[in-house]
Each structure stands twice: as C-alpha cells, then as structure tokens.
Amino acid sequence: MISSFISRVSEHVGQEIELKGWVYNFRSSGKIFFLQFRDGTGRIQAVFSKAGTSEEVWNALQSLRIESSVVLAGKVKEDSRSPSGFELDGMSLRVIQLAPDDYPIGKKEHGPDFLLDNRHLWLRSEKQWAIQRVRNTIINATFAYLNEIGFIKIDSPILTPNACEGTTELFEIDYFEWTKAYLSQSGQLYLEAAVMSLGRCFDFGPVFRAEKSKTRRHLTEFWMMDAEAAFVEHEGNLAIQEGLILRIVKDVLTQNRKELAILERNIEALEKVQAPFVRMTHAEAVAKLRGMGSDIKDIDDLGADDETMLTKLYDRPIFVEKYPAVVKAFYMKRDPQDATRVLNADLLAPEGYGEIIGGSQREDDYDMLLARIKEHNLPVEPFNWYLDLRKYGSVPHSGFGYGLERITAWICGLEHIRETIPFPRLINRITP
Ligand code: 4AD
Ligand code: MG
C-alpha cells in the first residue's frame, strides 16, 4: 500500500493508497457511507459501500464521530463533481482515536468569542486552514524576494533595554533583580547596527505593543518583518517596498488559488495590485480627506477612518509620505525641503485595509539624532550604542517594517486581523 497525502492524489489515479488524518464530516444512506476526510494537505471524500466493505470496517464507520483520527485506505479515482477533482473508493479504515460526540465547533454560526475560546480547534476549520497557508506563502515570498535582492536575514533581540516606537506601548518585565526589560516593538534599531556590517538586512519575528486599541487592526503580539539597507535613501526605500508587495501578491495568486477560493476572495482586486503604487504627500492626503468631510488637522496623524476613506479611492496601494515630524518616531530623518516633515512613508493597502508598512530614511547625523532623542524626552544613556552608529562611519540608510497579520488580512480579504495569527493576543485575550 502506498502511503500518500491528499495533495498528491493526482499522482495515484487508479492506485490504492493510504492516508492519515481526521474525519471532518460524514453521512450515510444505510448502504453507502460518505466520509469527509482531511489530512492537513487538503480534503477529500471517501465512499464506502456496505456490499464492498468488510463487516469490521463497516462497523467502524458507523461508530465514527467528527474529528476522530483515522488511517484510511482506498482507490483513487477522478471525479469531476468533487471540488478536489478526486474521490476515494473506500477500502478500509482504522481508527487511531475515537473522538467523543461533542466536538464544539459545528455547522451552526458561532460568535467570535466562542470561536476564539476554541481557537485550538477552530484552526482545523477549512477557512482557518486556508488563511494559514496564505500566511505561509507571504512569509516565503518575503524571504525569497529579500534574499534575491541581497538582504541577509538577521535576528534582532526580543528582550530589550529601551523603546523603539515610543514609550507608551511597552510591555515591561522584571529582568532578574537588577533591571527592567521591555519586549521589543520592532527590531529596527538593531538592524541599523547590522547593516553597517552586512549592508542590507532583514529580521522576522514577534513584536509586542501594549496598545490599548481594541480595533480590527490591532494585536498586542504580532509578527513584523523589518528591512534595512545602507546607502538607500527615501526613494530607494519605496522601490524596495513596492517590489516586495508585488512579489507577495504574485506568489499568492499563483500558489494559493484554492485557498483564495475557500476564502471567497475577490481575485480581481488582487490582480489590480500593479506598479506604480499611488503616491501622495501627507499634506495632499489631508487636503483630499478634508474634501471628503474629514476633520483631520494639518499636523494630525492619519486615523484608521482616514486611511480607510483614502484607500477606497484607488485600487492600488498608496504611499503616503512626508508626515509631520511631530507625529512620527525620533529616528526619522527630516525632509531637507521642509524641516517640519520627515522622509517617511506609510503604505496603505487598498479596499479599506489601511497601513501595512511603516518606513523611513533614518537620521544619520550624530548631533541631530541626539537632539531628537532629547526632544522626545528619551533617556540618552540607553541610546549610546545607537548613537555610536552615527559616530563610526555613518551612512545614509533607510528601512521599513511590515505587519504580517495586516498583510495577511488584506490578501485574504478578512474583516478582522485576529484570524490571521494562529493564537491571537488581544487587549482582552491571552488564551488559549
Ligand atoms: O509603523 P510601525 O510602528 O513601524 C515600526 O515599528 C518601524 N520601526 C518599522 C521599521 O521601520 N523597521 O509598525 C510597522 C507595521 C505597521 O505598518 C503595521 O503593519 C504593523 O507593523 N503593526 C501592527 N500590526 C498588528 N497590530 C498592531 N498593534 C500593530 N502595530 C503596527
Ligand atoms: Mg506605523
């Protein structure tokens, strides 16, 4: 007997194969038993007839419960009516573990709290399966694209002595008896050190924000990819981001058709993600938003509603650049044309999704950076190492960070970010 996977049944038409997995549904007409089966790689139906099945197997089938684990054997045949294109003529079945008859997730609609309480089981649902597979493609596309253009993956620490993105959203922990430590909000500052060794670097890891925001876009723990490059200025920074997003969309469109169909994602909207992305300054965005009725002020950051309004105007992602310095982080380089603004850009995803990337050129002058640290009321001592980077061979450099879950939510067309991460941590949730 050939041991195989559902993803490979097309290689075994006419052959008898063995599959290992779980029963996600079944129905029986008394003479015929339809078993809906999944093995992690996909879903398939196995059909058993009472006449063609041993009594032992037929009895095992009758005793089955949803989500029992089984080893299944059958003959592969093509079947144009089945979504996978294949079906199994069931031959035998061995139960590994018989689940009780109370699997909590059923056909009926469940509320989000119930599903999140049962996240450990909810992950098995078809839609959740599809989301995690798209997420995996996004990660792989990111590594592939960045490696191809010369970025080296480097790991930044999670336990840090100081803030990267402002002090109000830090998770603080006792670091033994002698000091406090903070969970990283972004590896950026460490990448800035690394690029002075390796030229171009990226990291990929969990980051933490003690944000009191209860929105569909905020997690307290999420996965960020920070990229940083020496000798790259503002324009070059945007070009790298555009290339990365195009690559991610292309790879998902070629590798995840089935998953996008399960998610009922509008494919045309993703196909419209083409270069060049829309570009506007923060001042232009504010003017446009006021024209649409927003009460945004000249030096306000864009709120979630503003981002949503703006992205509904275009079918491509939008770079909003040159924000007022007062609303952005201390490390951003000022715009030489207008010292009240910084050489940054947020990339907003279309269809109302809003910010998926935040990036900027970095302040590379020692005295300017020191002044910014003081202006932001940050303690200088913990930043001495960061200031050193401006003392020993400082160069113009730029970078950006993306939120993996924000990108996944957009690509999958999801309402809420919580479904994009296996075990979401929200302001009011840390289990399971
Ligand atoms: O815009 P942010 O705060 O930028 C930084 O942290 C920079 N240090 C990155 C860099 O330049 N290397 O965060 C980057 C991205 C956002 O654009 C968003 O996609 C995501 O991280 N993000 C969140 N995702 C989920 N939940 C949250 N609470 C998030 N906060 C930011
Ligand atoms: Mg941001």
Short mmCIF file of C-alpha atoms and ligand atoms in Angstrom, two decimals:
data_model
loop_
_atom_site.label_atom_id
_atom_site.label_comp_id
_atom_site.label_asym_id
_atom_site.label_seq_id
_atom_site.Cartn_x
_atom_site.Cartn_y
_atom_site.Cartn_z
CA MET A 1 0.00 0.00 0.00
CA ILE A 2 1.33 3.45 -0.96
CA SER A 3 1.27 5.94 1.90
CA SER A 4 0.42 9.38 0.49
CA PHE A 5 -1.18 12.78 1.05
CA ILE A 6 -4.35 14.33 -0.34
CA SER A 7 -2.26 16.98 -2.10
CA ARG A 8 -0.68 14.19 -4.14
CA VAL A 9 -3.68 12.02 -5.06
CA SER A 10 -3.47 13.13 -8.69
CA GLU A 11 -0.26 11.06 -8.93
CA HIS A 12 -2.10 7.93 -7.84
CA VAL A 13 -5.19 7.66 -10.04
CA GLY A 14 -6.22 4.00 -10.19
CA GLN A 15 -3.92 3.06 -7.30
CA GLU A 16 -4.69 2.03 -3.77
CA ILE A 17 -3.30 4.47 -1.23
CA GLU A 18 -3.27 5.01 2.50
CA LEU A 19 -3.98 8.42 4.06
CA LYS A 20 -3.67 9.50 7.70
CA GLY A 21 -5.83 12.28 9.11
CA TRP A 22 -9.16 13.32 10.58
CA VAL A 23 -12.84 12.86 9.86
CA TYR A 24 -14.47 16.24 9.41
CA ASN A 25 -17.90 15.01 8.43
CA PHE A 26 -19.84 12.00 7.23
CA ARG A 27 -23.26 10.90 6.11
CA SER A 28 -24.72 7.54 5.41
CA SER A 29 -27.60 6.26 3.34
CA GLY A 30 -27.59 2.87 5.06
CA LYS A 31 -25.90 1.19 2.11
CA ILE A 32 -23.37 3.87 1.23
CA PHE A 33 -21.15 5.78 3.62
CA PHE A 34 -19.68 9.15 2.58
CA LEU A 35 -16.64 10.04 4.66
CA GLN A 36 -15.29 13.61 4.50
CA PHE A 37 -11.66 13.44 5.34
CA ARG A 38 -8.77 15.88 5.75
CA ASP A 39 -5.08 15.23 6.29
CA GLY A 40 -3.53 18.71 6.62
CA THR A 41 -2.75 18.95 2.91
CA GLY A 42 -6.35 19.01 1.72
CA ARG A 43 -9.80 17.48 1.84
CA ILE A 44 -11.24 14.51 0.02
CA GLN A 45 -14.33 12.29 0.12
CA ALA A 46 -14.09 8.54 0.52
CA VAL A 47 -17.12 6.50 -0.46
CA PHE A 48 -17.70 3.06 1.10
CA SER A 49 -20.44 0.67 0.03
CA LYS A 50 -21.78 -1.83 2.55
CA ALA A 51 -21.64 -4.55 -0.06
CA GLY A 52 -17.98 -3.94 -0.85
CA THR A 53 -16.73 -3.44 2.72
CA SER A 54 -15.91 -5.94 5.45
CA GLU A 55 -18.24 -6.03 8.42
CA GLU A 56 -15.47 -4.86 10.71
CA VAL A 57 -14.78 -1.76 8.60
CA TRP A 58 -18.47 -1.06 8.12
CA ASN A 59 -19.00 -1.16 11.89
CA ALA A 60 -16.01 1.12 12.43
CA LEU A 61 -17.57 3.59 10.00
CA GLN A 62 -20.89 3.52 11.88
CA SER A 63 -19.12 4.33 15.13
CA LEU A 64 -17.23 7.33 13.75
CA ARG A 65 -17.50 10.80 15.30
CA ILE A 66 -16.47 14.12 13.88
CA GLU A 67 -12.75 14.86 14.34
CA SER A 68 -11.80 11.27 15.12
CA SER A 69 -8.33 10.45 13.81
CA VAL A 70 -8.12 7.59 11.33
CA VAL A 71 -5.99 5.76 8.80
CA LEU A 72 -7.88 5.36 5.58
CA ALA A 73 -7.21 3.19 2.55
CA GLY A 74 -8.91 3.49 -0.80
CA LYS A 75 -8.52 3.55 -4.54
CA VAL A 76 -8.09 6.96 -6.16
CA LYS A 77 -10.45 7.90 -8.95
CA GLU A 78 -11.06 11.10 -10.81
CA ASP A 79 -14.39 12.73 -10.05
CA SER A 80 -15.34 15.92 -11.81
CA ARG A 81 -18.13 16.68 -9.28
CA SER A 82 -15.81 16.83 -6.30
CA PRO A 83 -14.09 20.13 -5.52
CA SER A 84 -10.68 18.45 -5.43
CA GLY A 85 -11.36 16.61 -8.70
CA PHE A 86 -10.77 13.25 -6.98
CA GLU A 87 -12.53 10.78 -4.76
CA LEU A 88 -11.53 7.59 -2.97
CA ASP A 89 -13.25 4.26 -3.32
CA GLY A 90 -13.07 3.38 0.36
CA MET A 91 -11.46 0.05 1.18
CA SER A 92 -10.52 0.04 4.82
CA LEU A 93 -10.44 2.26 7.85
CA ARG A 94 -8.59 2.07 11.13
CA VAL A 95 -9.50 4.39 13.97
CA ILE A 96 -6.50 5.88 15.78
CA GLN A 97 -8.59 7.71 18.35
CA LEU A 98 -12.34 7.92 18.53
CA ALA A 99 -13.44 11.43 19.49
CA PRO A 100 -16.50 11.83 21.74
CA ASP A 101 -19.71 13.05 20.19
CA ASP A 102 -19.41 16.63 21.39
CA TYR A 103 -17.00 18.41 19.07
CA PRO A 104 -17.70 22.03 20.00
CA ILE A 105 -17.44 23.55 16.53
CA GLY A 106 -20.39 22.61 14.40
CA LYS A 107 -22.28 23.68 11.38
CA LYS A 108 -24.20 26.44 13.10
CA GLU A 109 -22.93 30.01 13.26
CA HIS A 110 -20.72 30.67 16.28
CA GLY A 111 -19.89 34.10 17.67
CA PRO A 112 -16.29 35.35 17.57
CA ASP A 113 -15.75 34.89 21.32
CA PHE A 114 -16.82 31.26 21.20
CA LEU A 115 -14.57 30.61 18.24
CA LEU A 116 -11.62 32.38 19.87
CA ASP A 117 -12.14 30.41 23.11
CA ASN A 118 -11.90 27.32 20.94
CA ARG A 119 -9.09 28.60 18.76
CA HIS A 120 -7.12 25.38 19.28
CA LEU A 121 -9.93 23.54 17.47
CA TRP A 122 -11.15 26.38 15.23
CA LEU A 123 -7.75 26.26 13.47
CA ARG A 124 -8.90 22.98 11.88
CA SER A 125 -11.76 24.67 10.01
CA GLU A 126 -11.32 24.99 6.30
CA LYS A 127 -11.19 28.77 6.22
CA GLN A 128 -8.63 28.90 9.02
CA TRP A 129 -6.59 26.27 7.23
CA ALA A 130 -6.64 28.40 4.07
CA ILE A 131 -5.57 31.55 5.93
CA GLN A 132 -2.54 29.86 7.49
CA ARG A 133 -1.48 28.56 4.11
CA VAL A 134 -1.68 32.04 2.56
CA ARG A 135 0.26 33.41 5.54
CA ASN A 136 2.95 30.80 4.84
CA THR A 137 3.20 31.91 1.20
CA ILE A 138 3.57 35.55 2.29
CA ILE A 139 6.44 34.60 4.60
CA ASN A 140 8.17 32.55 1.91
CA ALA A 141 7.71 35.28 -0.73
CA THR A 142 9.25 37.78 1.68
CA PHE A 143 12.33 35.66 2.35
CA ALA A 144 12.74 34.82 -1.35
CA TYR A 145 12.38 38.39 -2.60
CA LEU A 146 14.64 39.94 0.02
CA ASN A 147 17.31 37.27 -0.40
CA GLU A 148 17.23 37.78 -4.17
CA ILE A 149 17.93 41.50 -3.82
CA GLY A 150 20.78 40.97 -1.38
CA PHE A 151 19.19 41.21 2.06
CA ILE A 152 20.63 38.98 4.77
CA LYS A 153 18.27 37.59 7.40
CA ILE A 154 19.48 38.53 10.85
CA ASP A 155 17.74 38.09 14.18
CA SER A 156 17.12 41.00 16.49
CA PRO A 157 16.54 40.56 20.23
CA ILE A 158 13.12 40.41 21.81
CA LEU A 159 14.26 41.39 25.30
CA THR A 160 15.44 44.97 25.01
CA PRO A 161 16.58 47.70 27.38
CA ASN A 162 14.78 50.57 25.60
CA ALA A 163 11.87 51.56 23.37
CA CYS A 164 11.92 51.65 19.57
CA GLU A 165 8.46 53.01 18.80
CA GLY A 166 7.62 55.26 21.75
CA THR A 167 7.42 54.54 25.45
CA THR A 168 3.66 54.38 25.98
CA GLU A 169 3.10 50.99 24.37
CA LEU A 170 5.83 48.97 26.05
CA PHE A 171 5.44 45.67 27.86
CA GLU A 172 7.74 45.90 30.84
CA ILE A 173 9.16 42.90 32.67
CA ASP A 174 11.45 42.42 35.66
CA TYR A 175 14.82 41.29 34.36
CA PHE A 176 16.03 39.37 37.40
CA GLU A 177 16.59 41.62 40.42
CA TRP A 178 18.72 44.20 38.74
CA THR A 179 16.81 45.92 35.98
CA LYS A 180 13.72 46.29 33.84
CA ALA A 181 13.49 44.93 30.31
CA TYR A 182 10.96 45.58 27.58
CA LEU A 183 9.54 43.30 24.93
CA SER A 184 10.66 44.52 21.51
CA GLN A 185 8.27 46.68 19.47
CA SER A 186 10.43 46.38 16.34
CA GLY A 187 13.94 45.16 15.59
CA GLN A 188 14.73 48.26 13.56
CA LEU A 189 17.37 49.86 15.79
CA TYR A 190 19.37 46.61 15.87
CA LEU A 191 19.08 46.24 12.11
CA GLU A 192 20.57 49.69 11.74
CA ALA A 193 23.65 48.35 13.53
CA ALA A 194 23.65 45.18 11.42
CA VAL A 195 23.56 46.96 8.05
CA MET A 196 26.81 48.72 8.93
CA SER A 197 28.28 45.21 8.86
CA LEU A 198 26.22 43.42 6.19
CA GLY A 199 24.86 46.23 4.02
CA ARG A 200 21.27 45.00 3.72
CA CYS A 201 19.43 43.04 6.41
CA PHE A 202 16.01 41.94 7.49
CA ASP A 203 14.55 40.32 10.56
CA PHE A 204 11.31 38.45 11.09
CA GLY A 205 9.86 37.83 14.47
CA PRO A 206 7.24 38.51 17.08
CA VAL A 207 6.95 42.05 18.41
CA PHE A 208 4.82 43.40 21.21
CA ARG A 209 2.71 46.50 21.66
CA ALA A 210 0.85 47.25 24.86
CA GLU A 211 -1.61 49.19 22.76
CA LYS A 212 -4.93 49.85 24.41
CA SER A 213 -6.55 49.78 20.97
CA LYS A 214 -9.46 47.43 20.51
CA THR A 215 -9.77 47.57 16.74
CA ARG A 216 -9.87 45.09 13.90
CA ARG A 217 -6.27 46.04 13.05
CA HIS A 218 -4.50 45.69 16.40
CA LEU A 219 -2.87 42.77 18.12
CA THR A 220 -0.66 43.04 21.21
CA GLU A 221 1.70 40.39 19.82
CA PHE A 222 2.26 40.27 16.09
CA TRP A 223 4.91 39.28 13.56
CA MET A 224 6.95 42.00 11.99
CA MET A 225 9.44 41.95 9.19
CA ASP A 226 11.90 44.85 9.45
CA ALA A 227 14.17 45.51 6.46
CA GLU A 228 17.05 47.97 6.49
CA ALA A 229 19.62 48.98 3.87
CA ALA A 230 22.76 51.08 3.93
CA PHE A 231 23.17 53.67 1.17
CA VAL A 232 19.45 53.57 0.38
CA GLU A 233 17.55 56.84 0.64
CA HIS A 234 13.85 57.64 0.71
CA GLU A 235 13.13 56.92 -2.99
CA GLY A 236 15.04 53.65 -2.99
CA ASN A 237 13.25 52.61 0.19
CA LEU A 238 9.84 52.95 -1.50
CA ALA A 239 11.04 50.99 -4.54
CA ILE A 240 12.05 48.03 -2.36
CA GLN A 241 8.67 48.06 -0.59
CA GLU A 242 6.77 48.19 -3.86
CA GLY A 243 8.77 45.26 -5.24
CA LEU A 244 8.16 43.24 -2.11
CA ILE A 245 4.40 43.74 -2.09
CA LEU A 246 4.15 42.95 -5.82
CA ARG A 247 6.07 39.73 -5.23
CA ILE A 248 3.87 38.70 -2.31
CA VAL A 249 0.68 39.29 -4.28
CA LYS A 250 2.05 37.46 -7.32
CA ASP A 251 3.13 34.43 -5.30
CA VAL A 252 -0.20 34.17 -3.50
CA LEU A 253 -2.07 34.49 -6.81
CA THR A 254 -0.03 31.68 -8.34
CA GLN A 255 0.28 29.36 -5.32
CA ASN A 256 -2.97 29.84 -3.40
CA ARG A 257 -5.85 29.81 -5.90
CA LYS A 258 -7.62 27.09 -3.94
CA GLU A 259 -7.23 28.90 -0.63
CA LEU A 260 -8.43 32.22 -2.09
CA ALA A 261 -11.50 30.40 -3.44
CA ILE A 262 -12.24 28.94 0.00
CA LEU A 263 -11.95 32.45 1.43
CA GLU A 264 -14.19 33.78 -1.35
CA ARG A 265 -11.56 36.41 -2.01
CA ASN A 266 -12.15 38.78 -4.92
CA ILE A 267 -9.20 37.83 -7.14
CA GLU A 268 -9.65 40.79 -9.48
CA ALA A 269 -8.94 43.20 -6.67
CA LEU A 270 -5.61 41.46 -6.04
CA GLU A 271 -4.78 41.37 -9.74
CA LYS A 272 -5.11 45.14 -9.85
CA VAL A 273 -2.17 45.48 -7.47
CA GLN A 274 0.33 46.70 -10.06
CA ALA A 275 3.21 49.16 -10.21
CA PRO A 276 3.39 52.07 -9.82
CA PHE A 277 1.63 52.38 -6.49
CA VAL A 278 -0.26 55.62 -5.83
CA ARG A 279 1.90 58.24 -4.13
CA MET A 280 0.91 61.37 -2.26
CA THR A 281 2.32 63.52 0.48
CA HIS A 282 0.72 63.71 3.89
CA ALA A 283 -0.33 67.31 3.04
CA GLU A 284 -2.05 66.08 -0.15
CA ALA A 285 -3.74 63.29 1.77
CA VAL A 286 -5.04 65.76 4.37
CA ALA A 287 -6.42 68.03 1.64
CA LYS A 288 -8.16 65.09 -0.04
CA LEU A 289 -9.59 63.86 3.24
CA ARG A 290 -10.95 67.27 4.17
CA GLY A 291 -12.60 67.36 0.73
CA MET A 292 -14.34 64.12 1.74
CA GLY A 293 -15.56 65.56 5.02
CA SER A 294 -12.82 64.51 7.46
CA ASP A 295 -11.92 66.99 10.22
CA ILE A 296 -8.24 65.99 10.11
CA LYS A 297 -5.86 68.84 11.03
CA ASP A 298 -2.66 69.77 9.15
CA ILE A 299 -0.39 68.07 11.64
CA ASP A 300 -2.56 65.11 12.61
CA ASP A 301 -1.51 61.56 12.01
CA LEU A 302 -3.93 59.71 9.72
CA GLY A 303 -6.55 57.87 11.77
CA ALA A 304 -7.88 54.44 10.82
CA ASP A 305 -11.01 56.01 9.33
CA ASP A 306 -8.93 58.43 7.26
CA GLU A 307 -6.86 55.55 5.91
CA THR A 308 -10.00 53.60 5.06
CA MET A 309 -11.51 56.54 3.16
CA LEU A 310 -8.32 57.19 1.24
CA THR A 311 -7.74 53.59 0.17
CA LYS A 312 -11.28 53.28 -1.17
CA LEU A 313 -10.40 55.91 -3.80
CA TYR A 314 -7.82 53.73 -5.55
CA ASP A 315 -7.41 50.10 -6.46
CA ARG A 316 -3.65 50.11 -5.82
CA PRO A 317 -1.71 50.51 -2.59
CA ILE A 318 -0.90 54.11 -1.61
CA PHE A 319 2.33 55.53 -0.24
CA VAL A 320 1.56 58.48 1.99
CA GLU A 321 4.89 60.23 2.55
CA LYS A 322 6.43 63.11 4.46
CA TYR A 323 4.36 63.18 7.62
CA PRO A 324 4.73 65.98 10.15
CA ALA A 325 7.80 65.22 12.27
CA VAL A 326 5.81 65.76 15.48
CA VAL A 327 3.61 62.68 14.91
CA LYS A 328 6.42 60.31 13.96
CA ALA A 329 9.31 58.49 15.67
CA PHE A 330 12.53 60.19 16.82
CA TYR A 331 14.81 58.33 14.40
CA MET A 332 13.25 59.59 11.14
CA LYS A 333 15.33 61.93 9.01
CA ARG A 334 13.92 65.40 8.38
CA ASP A 335 12.97 66.37 4.84
CA PRO A 336 15.67 68.77 3.58
CA GLN A 337 12.92 70.69 1.71
CA ASP A 338 10.81 71.19 4.85
CA ALA A 339 12.29 70.63 8.29
CA THR A 340 8.85 70.16 9.89
CA ARG A 341 8.38 66.95 7.92
CA VAL A 342 10.18 63.60 7.78
CA LEU A 343 11.35 61.37 4.94
CA ASN A 344 8.94 58.59 5.80
CA ALA A 345 6.10 56.74 4.14
CA ASP A 346 3.26 54.58 5.32
CA LEU A 347 2.00 52.11 2.75
CA LEU A 348 -1.79 51.77 2.82
CA ALA A 349 -3.41 48.65 1.38
CA PRO A 350 -6.47 49.11 -0.85
CA GLU A 351 -10.10 48.15 -0.16
CA GLY A 352 -10.11 49.99 3.15
CA TYR A 353 -7.34 47.95 4.78
CA GLY A 354 -5.01 50.84 5.58
CA GLU A 355 -1.43 50.81 6.88
CA ILE A 356 0.53 47.64 6.22
CA ILE A 357 4.05 49.12 6.16
CA GLY A 358 5.74 51.91 8.08
CA GLY A 359 9.17 53.05 6.96
CA SER A 360 11.58 55.96 6.67
CA GLN A 361 15.03 57.21 5.93
CA ARG A 362 16.91 57.37 9.25
CA GLU A 363 18.61 60.35 10.84
CA ASP A 364 22.30 59.70 10.19
CA ASP A 365 23.84 62.78 11.81
CA TYR A 366 25.08 62.38 15.38
CA ASP A 367 24.12 65.80 16.70
CA MET A 368 20.70 65.83 15.04
CA LEU A 369 19.89 62.38 16.38
CA LEU A 370 20.98 63.34 19.88
CA ALA A 371 18.74 66.43 19.67
CA ARG A 372 15.77 64.27 18.58
CA ILE A 373 16.27 61.81 21.42
CA LYS A 374 16.18 64.73 23.86
CA GLU A 375 13.17 66.35 22.15
CA HIS A 376 11.28 63.09 22.54
CA ASN A 377 12.20 63.02 26.25
CA LEU A 378 14.01 59.73 25.85
CA PRO A 379 16.92 58.90 28.16
CA VAL A 380 20.21 59.28 26.27
CA GLU A 381 22.23 56.60 28.04
CA PRO A 382 20.39 53.54 26.64
CA PHE A 383 20.78 55.02 23.13
CA ASN A 384 24.54 55.50 23.32
CA TRP A 385 25.15 52.37 21.28
CA TYR A 386 22.65 53.61 18.67
CA LEU A 387 24.39 57.00 18.58
CA ASP A 388 27.72 55.19 18.03
CA LEU A 389 26.40 54.12 14.62
CA ARG A 390 26.45 57.81 13.68
CA LYS A 391 29.96 58.20 15.06
CA TYR A 392 31.79 55.38 13.31
CA GLY A 393 31.22 55.51 9.58
CA SER A 394 27.66 56.86 9.44
CA VAL A 395 25.97 56.50 6.05
CA PRO A 396 22.54 57.37 4.67
CA HIS A 397 20.26 54.43 5.31
CA SER A 398 16.59 53.57 5.24
CA GLY A 399 14.22 50.80 6.14
CA PHE A 400 10.70 49.72 6.80
CA GLY A 401 8.65 47.23 8.75
CA TYR A 402 5.55 45.30 7.77
CA GLY A 403 2.93 43.71 9.95
CA LEU A 404 2.47 40.14 8.71
CA GLU A 405 -1.07 39.90 10.06
CA ARG A 406 -2.14 43.20 8.46
CA ILE A 407 -0.86 41.97 5.09
CA THR A 408 -2.47 38.56 5.54
CA ALA A 409 -5.83 40.13 6.47
CA TRP A 410 -5.73 42.26 3.33
CA ILE A 411 -4.64 39.49 0.97
CA CYS A 412 -7.23 37.09 2.41
CA GLY A 413 -9.92 39.79 2.45
CA LEU A 414 -10.71 39.34 6.16
CA GLU A 415 -12.73 41.66 8.36
CA HIS A 416 -10.54 41.25 11.42
CA ILE A 417 -6.83 40.67 11.97
CA ARG A 418 -7.44 38.12 14.76
CA GLU A 419 -7.99 35.27 12.29
CA THR A 420 -4.61 35.74 10.62
CA ILE A 421 -2.44 34.62 13.54
CA PRO A 422 -2.66 31.11 14.96
CA PHE A 423 -3.17 32.27 18.56
CA PRO A 424 -4.16 35.94 18.73
CA ARG A 425 -3.22 38.09 21.70
CA LEU A 426 -5.60 41.00 22.06
CA ILE A 427 -6.08 43.58 24.75
CA ASN A 428 -8.74 41.33 26.32
CA ARG A 429 -7.44 37.90 25.31
CA ILE A 430 -4.37 35.81 26.07
CA THR A 431 -5.87 32.29 25.86
CA PRO A 432 -5.70 29.63 24.58
O1 4AD B 1 4.57 51.57 11.72
P1 4AD B 1 5.30 50.77 12.75
O2 4AD B 1 5.06 51.12 14.16
O3 4AD B 1 6.84 50.88 12.36
C1 4AD B 1 7.89 50.39 13.10
O4 4AD B 1 7.80 49.72 14.09
C2 4AD B 1 9.22 50.63 12.46
N1 4AD B 1 10.27 50.52 13.49
C3 4AD B 1 9.43 49.62 11.35
C4 4AD B 1 10.72 49.87 10.62
O5 4AD B 1 10.91 50.92 10.05
N2 4AD B 1 11.59 48.88 10.58
O6 4AD B 1 4.95 49.23 12.56
C5 4AD B 1 5.20 48.59 11.34
C6 4AD B 1 3.98 47.81 10.88
C7 4AD B 1 2.75 48.66 10.64
O7 4AD B 1 2.78 49.27 9.38
C8 4AD B 1 1.65 47.61 10.76
O8 4AD B 1 1.56 46.88 9.56
C9 4AD B 1 2.19 46.70 11.83
O9 4AD B 1 3.58 46.89 11.89
N3 4AD B 1 1.59 46.99 13.15
C10 4AD B 1 0.69 46.20 13.76
N4 4AD B 1 0.11 45.06 13.40
C11 4AD B 1 -0.77 44.49 14.25
N5 4AD B 1 -1.08 45.00 15.46
C12 4AD B 1 -0.52 46.15 15.89
N6 4AD B 1 -0.81 46.62 17.10
C13 4AD B 1 0.41 46.81 15.02
N7 4AD B 1 1.16 47.94 15.12
C14 4AD B 1 1.86 48.01 13.97
MG MG B 2 3.14 53.00 11.57
#
